[in-house]
Short mmCIF file of C-alpha atoms in Angstrom, two decimals:
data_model
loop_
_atom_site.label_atom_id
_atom_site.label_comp_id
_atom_site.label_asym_id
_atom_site.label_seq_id
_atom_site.Cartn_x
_atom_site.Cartn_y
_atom_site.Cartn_z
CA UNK B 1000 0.00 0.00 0.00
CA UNK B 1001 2.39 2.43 -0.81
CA UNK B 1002 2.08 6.31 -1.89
CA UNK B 1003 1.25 7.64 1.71
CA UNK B 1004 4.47 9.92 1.49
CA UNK B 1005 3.85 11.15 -1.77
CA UNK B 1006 0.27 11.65 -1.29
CA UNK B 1007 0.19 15.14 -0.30
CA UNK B 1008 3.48 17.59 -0.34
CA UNK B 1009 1.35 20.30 1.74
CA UNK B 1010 1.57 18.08 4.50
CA UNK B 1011 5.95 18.87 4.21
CA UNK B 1012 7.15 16.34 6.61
CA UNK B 1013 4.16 15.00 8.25
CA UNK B 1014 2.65 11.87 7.06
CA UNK B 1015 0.69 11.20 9.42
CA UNK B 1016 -2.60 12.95 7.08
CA UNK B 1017 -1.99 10.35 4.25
CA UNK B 1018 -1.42 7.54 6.72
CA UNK B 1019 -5.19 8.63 7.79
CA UNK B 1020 -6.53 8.71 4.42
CA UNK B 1021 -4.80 5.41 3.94
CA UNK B 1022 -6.64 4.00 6.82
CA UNK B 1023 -9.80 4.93 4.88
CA UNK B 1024 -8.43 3.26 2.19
CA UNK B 1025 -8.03 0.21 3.67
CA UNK B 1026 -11.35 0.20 4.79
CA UNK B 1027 -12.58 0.42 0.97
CA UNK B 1028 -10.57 -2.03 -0.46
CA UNK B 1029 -11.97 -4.05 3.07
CA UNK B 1030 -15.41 -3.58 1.66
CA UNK B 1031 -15.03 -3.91 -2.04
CA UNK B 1032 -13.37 -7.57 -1.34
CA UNK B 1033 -15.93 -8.53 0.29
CA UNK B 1034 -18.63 -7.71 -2.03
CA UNK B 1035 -16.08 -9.21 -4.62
CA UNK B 1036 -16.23 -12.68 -3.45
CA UNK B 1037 -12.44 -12.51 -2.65
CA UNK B 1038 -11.34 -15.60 -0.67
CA UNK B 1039 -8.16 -14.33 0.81
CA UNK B 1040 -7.29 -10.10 0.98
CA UNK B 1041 -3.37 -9.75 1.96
CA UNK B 1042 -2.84 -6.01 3.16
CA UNK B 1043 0.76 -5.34 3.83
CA UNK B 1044 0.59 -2.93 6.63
CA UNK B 1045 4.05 -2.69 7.87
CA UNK B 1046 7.13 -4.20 6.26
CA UNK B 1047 10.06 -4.86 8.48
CA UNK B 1048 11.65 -1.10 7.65
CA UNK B 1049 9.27 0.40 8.81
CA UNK B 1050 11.46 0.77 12.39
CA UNK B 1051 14.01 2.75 10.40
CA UNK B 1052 11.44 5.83 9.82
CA UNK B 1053 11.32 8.77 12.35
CA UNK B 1054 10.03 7.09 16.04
CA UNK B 1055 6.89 9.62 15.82
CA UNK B 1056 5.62 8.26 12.36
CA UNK B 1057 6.19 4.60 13.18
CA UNK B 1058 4.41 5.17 16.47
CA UNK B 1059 1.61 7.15 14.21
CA UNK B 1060 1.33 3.96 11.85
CA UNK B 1061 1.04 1.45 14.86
CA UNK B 1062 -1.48 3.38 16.46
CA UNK B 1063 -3.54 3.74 13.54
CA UNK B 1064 -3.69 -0.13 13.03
CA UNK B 1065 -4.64 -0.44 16.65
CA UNK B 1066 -7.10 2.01 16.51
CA UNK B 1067 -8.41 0.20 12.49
CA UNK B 1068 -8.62 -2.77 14.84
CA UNK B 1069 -10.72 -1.78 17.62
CA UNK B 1070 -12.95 0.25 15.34
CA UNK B 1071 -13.34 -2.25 12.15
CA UNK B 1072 -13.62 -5.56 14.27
CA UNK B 1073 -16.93 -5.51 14.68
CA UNK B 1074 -18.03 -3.92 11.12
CA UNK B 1075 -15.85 -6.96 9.33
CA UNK B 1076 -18.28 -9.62 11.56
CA UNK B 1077 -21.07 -8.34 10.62
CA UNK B 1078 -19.57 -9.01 6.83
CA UNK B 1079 -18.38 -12.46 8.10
CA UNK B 1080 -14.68 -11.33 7.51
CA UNK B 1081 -12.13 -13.03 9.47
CA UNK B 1082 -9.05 -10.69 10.37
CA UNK B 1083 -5.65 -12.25 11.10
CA UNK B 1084 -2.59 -10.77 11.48
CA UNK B 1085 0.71 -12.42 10.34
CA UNK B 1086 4.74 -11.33 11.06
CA UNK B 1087 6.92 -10.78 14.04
CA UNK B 1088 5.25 -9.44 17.44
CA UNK B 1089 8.26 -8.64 19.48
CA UNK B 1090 8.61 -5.11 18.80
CA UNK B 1091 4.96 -4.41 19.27
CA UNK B 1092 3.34 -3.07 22.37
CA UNK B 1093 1.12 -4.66 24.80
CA UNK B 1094 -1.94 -2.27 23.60
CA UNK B 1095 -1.23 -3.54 20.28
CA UNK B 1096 -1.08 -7.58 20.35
CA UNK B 1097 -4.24 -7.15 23.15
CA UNK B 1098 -6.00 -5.57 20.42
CA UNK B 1099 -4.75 -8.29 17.59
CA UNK B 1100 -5.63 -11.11 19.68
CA UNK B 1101 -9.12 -9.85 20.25
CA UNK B 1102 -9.42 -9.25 16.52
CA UNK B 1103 -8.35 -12.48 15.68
CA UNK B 1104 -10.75 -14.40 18.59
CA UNK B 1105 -13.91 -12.33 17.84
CA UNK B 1106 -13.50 -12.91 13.66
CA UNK B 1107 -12.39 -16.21 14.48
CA UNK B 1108 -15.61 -18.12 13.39
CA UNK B 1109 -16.23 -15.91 10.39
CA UNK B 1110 -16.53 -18.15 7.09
CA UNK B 1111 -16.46 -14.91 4.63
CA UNK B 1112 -13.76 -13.48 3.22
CA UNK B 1113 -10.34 -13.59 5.07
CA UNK B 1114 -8.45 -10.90 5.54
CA UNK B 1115 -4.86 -10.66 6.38
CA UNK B 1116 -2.91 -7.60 8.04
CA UNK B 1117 0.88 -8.44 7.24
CA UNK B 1118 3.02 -6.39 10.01
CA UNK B 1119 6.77 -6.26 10.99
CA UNK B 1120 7.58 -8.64 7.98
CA UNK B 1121 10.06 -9.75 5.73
CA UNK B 1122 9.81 -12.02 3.26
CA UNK B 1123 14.16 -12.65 2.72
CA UNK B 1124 14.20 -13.32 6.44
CA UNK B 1125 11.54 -16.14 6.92
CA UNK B 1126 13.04 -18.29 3.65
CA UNK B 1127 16.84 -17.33 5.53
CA UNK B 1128 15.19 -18.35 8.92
CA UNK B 1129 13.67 -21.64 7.76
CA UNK B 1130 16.86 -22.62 5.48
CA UNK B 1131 18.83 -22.53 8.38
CA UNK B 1132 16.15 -24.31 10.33
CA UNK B 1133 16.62 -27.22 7.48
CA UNK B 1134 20.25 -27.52 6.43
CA UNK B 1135 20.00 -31.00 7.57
CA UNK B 1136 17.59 -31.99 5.11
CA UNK B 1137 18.66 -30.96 1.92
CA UNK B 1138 15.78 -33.11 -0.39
CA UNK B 1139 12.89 -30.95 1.59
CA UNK B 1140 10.22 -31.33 -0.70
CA UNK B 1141 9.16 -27.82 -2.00
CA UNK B 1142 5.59 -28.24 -0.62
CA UNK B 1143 7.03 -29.01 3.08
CA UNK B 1144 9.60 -26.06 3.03
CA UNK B 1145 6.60 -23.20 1.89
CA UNK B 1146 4.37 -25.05 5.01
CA UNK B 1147 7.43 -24.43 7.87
CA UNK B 1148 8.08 -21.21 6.11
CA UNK B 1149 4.65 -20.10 7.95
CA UNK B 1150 5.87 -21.32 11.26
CA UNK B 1151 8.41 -18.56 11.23
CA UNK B 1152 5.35 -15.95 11.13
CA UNK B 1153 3.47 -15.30 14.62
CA UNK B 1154 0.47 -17.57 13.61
CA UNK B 1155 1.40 -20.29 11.46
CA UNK B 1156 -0.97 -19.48 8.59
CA UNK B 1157 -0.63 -20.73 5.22
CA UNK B 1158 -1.53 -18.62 2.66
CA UNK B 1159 -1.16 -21.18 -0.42
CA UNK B 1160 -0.01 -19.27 -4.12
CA UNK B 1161 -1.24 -15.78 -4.53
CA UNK B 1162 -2.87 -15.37 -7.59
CA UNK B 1163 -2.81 -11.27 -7.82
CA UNK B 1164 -0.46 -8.78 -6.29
CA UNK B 1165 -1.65 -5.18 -6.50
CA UNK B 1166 1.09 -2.49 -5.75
CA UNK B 1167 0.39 1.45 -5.63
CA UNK B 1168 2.63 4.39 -6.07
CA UNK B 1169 5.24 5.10 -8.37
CA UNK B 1170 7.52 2.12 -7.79
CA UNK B 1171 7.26 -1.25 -9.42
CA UNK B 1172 9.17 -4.24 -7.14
CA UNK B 1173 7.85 -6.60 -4.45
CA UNK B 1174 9.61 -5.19 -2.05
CA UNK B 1175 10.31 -8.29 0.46
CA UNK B 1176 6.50 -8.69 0.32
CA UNK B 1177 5.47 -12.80 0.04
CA UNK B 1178 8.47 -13.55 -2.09
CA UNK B 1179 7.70 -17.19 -1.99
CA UNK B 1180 4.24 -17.10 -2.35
CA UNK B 1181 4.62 -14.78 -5.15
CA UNK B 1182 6.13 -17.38 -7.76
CA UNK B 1183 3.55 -17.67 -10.62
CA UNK B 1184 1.20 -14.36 -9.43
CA UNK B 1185 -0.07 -11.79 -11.92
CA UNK B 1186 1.89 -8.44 -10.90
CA UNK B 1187 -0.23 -5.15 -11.06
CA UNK B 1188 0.74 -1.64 -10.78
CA UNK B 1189 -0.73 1.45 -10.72
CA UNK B 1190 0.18 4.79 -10.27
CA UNK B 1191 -2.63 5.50 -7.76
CA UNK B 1192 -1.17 6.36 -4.86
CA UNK B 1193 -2.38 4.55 -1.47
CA UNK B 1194 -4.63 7.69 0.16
CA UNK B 1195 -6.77 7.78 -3.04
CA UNK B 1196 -7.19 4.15 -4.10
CA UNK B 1197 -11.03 3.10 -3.93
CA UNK B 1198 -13.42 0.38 -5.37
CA UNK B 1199 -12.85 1.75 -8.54
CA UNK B 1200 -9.10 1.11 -8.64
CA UNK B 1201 -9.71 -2.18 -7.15
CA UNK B 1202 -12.11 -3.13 -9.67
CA UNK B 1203 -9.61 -2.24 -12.79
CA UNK B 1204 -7.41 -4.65 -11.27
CA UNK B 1205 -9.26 -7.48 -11.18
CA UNK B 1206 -10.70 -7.28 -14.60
CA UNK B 1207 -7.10 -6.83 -15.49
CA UNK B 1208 -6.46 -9.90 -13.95
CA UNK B 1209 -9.74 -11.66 -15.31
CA UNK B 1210 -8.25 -10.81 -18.72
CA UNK B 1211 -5.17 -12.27 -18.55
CA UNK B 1212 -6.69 -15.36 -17.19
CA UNK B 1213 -9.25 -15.76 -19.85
CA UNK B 1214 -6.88 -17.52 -22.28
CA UNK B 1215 -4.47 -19.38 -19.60
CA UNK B 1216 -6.32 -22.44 -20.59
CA UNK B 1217 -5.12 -22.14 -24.71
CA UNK B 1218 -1.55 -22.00 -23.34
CA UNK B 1219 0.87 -24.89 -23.39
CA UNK B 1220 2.51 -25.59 -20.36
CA UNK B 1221 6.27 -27.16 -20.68
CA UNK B 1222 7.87 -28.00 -17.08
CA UNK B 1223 7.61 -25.15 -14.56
CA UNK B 1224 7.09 -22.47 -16.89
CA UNK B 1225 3.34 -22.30 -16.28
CA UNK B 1226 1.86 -22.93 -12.95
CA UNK B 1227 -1.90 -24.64 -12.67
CA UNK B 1228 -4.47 -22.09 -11.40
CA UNK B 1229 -7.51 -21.99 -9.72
CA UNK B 1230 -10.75 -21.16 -11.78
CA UNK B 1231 -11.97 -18.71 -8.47
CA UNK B 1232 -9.78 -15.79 -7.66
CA UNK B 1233 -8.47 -16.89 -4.37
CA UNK B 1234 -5.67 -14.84 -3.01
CA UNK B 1235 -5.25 -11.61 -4.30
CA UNK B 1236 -3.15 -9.04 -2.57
CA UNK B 1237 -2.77 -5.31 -2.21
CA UNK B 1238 0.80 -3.83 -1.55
#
């Protein structure tokens, strides 16, 4: 979800504006998932840089998910949206993983969409983490190795192959975002910047996607070069 510092020069320094508007963003893109028929929305919140930015805007950005968490708990079980959160914990405060854990137990039984905030994560780390884990066992079946790759999060949640990656802003990488995962997923970028994308934006990108899978089933697949895909959307994600 990235564009928040761009967003608005007026603000000069401050992002704290944009990371509000963001929220609100999030919120829509919550929303229009749901109404979607999404299976799986991946929302990466905060990537593991995100310490390296000025103490008052990091503490901004964690107490705006706290607060989307308190506020939005409720609103995504009356939708039947389960909320989990996935990453490291250790640098979070107690305020914080109270509110997570309540978010996760009150959405628990939802059987809706799912909907996953990714925070304090990097992608590099958990593959380094888990190779080192398995040195011993060099034939690790590739299956095996992406299911303890999950262990290395704070739930063990497996997320399976993403189908869609959505990325705003002006840049165009992955950014340590699901690197794994990520493998045979149709990329999509837009210039929208985080604050301002709605339904709208969301919406282009999966008929962009719908397009592009429209004639997978002509292609010829030879070895790995094509992966087998789902006929349902199933795990898009917004970055």
């Amino acid at each position: 979800m990235d564009g928040n510092g761009r967003w608005d020069p007026r603000c000069g320094q401050s992002r704290l504006p944009a990371h509000v508007h963001g929220a609100d963003a999030v919120r829509a893109t919550v929303e229009a998932g749901a109404r979607a028929g999404i299976e799986t929305l991946t929302l990466y919140a905060i990537s593991a840089p995100h310490w390296v930015r000025s103490p008052a805007e990091a503490g901004a950005v964690l107490r705006l998910l706290s607060r989307f968490l308190l506020t939005e708990t409720h609103h995504c079980v009356e939708q039947s949206i389960r909320i989990s959160v996935i990453g490291r914990s250790d640098w979070l405060g107690n305020g914080l993983l109270r509110a997570i854990e309540h978010s996760e137990r009150l959405s628990a039984a939802a059987s809706g969409m799912h909907l996953r905030l990714v925070v304090d994560y990097s992608a590099l780390d958990r593959i380094v983490q888990e190779a080192l884990r398995n040195d011993q066992h060099p034939n690790l079946a590739a299956e095996n190795f992406r299911r303890r790759i999950q262990e290395v999060d704070r739930t063990a949640l497996s997320a399976g192959a993403v189908d869609l990656l959505i990325r705003t802003g002006v840049e165009r990488r992955l950014s340590d975002f699901m690197l794994w995962e990520l493998a045979y997923a149709e990329l999509y970028f837009t210039d929208c910047l985080w604050p301002d994308f709605d339904e709208k934006h969301f919406q282009r990108a999966l008929e962009d996607y719908a397009r592009r899978r429209s004639g997978f089933g002509m292609l010829v697949a030879t070895g790995a070069d094509v992966a087998p895909r789902p006929a349902k959307l199933r795990a898009p994600v917004a970055s």
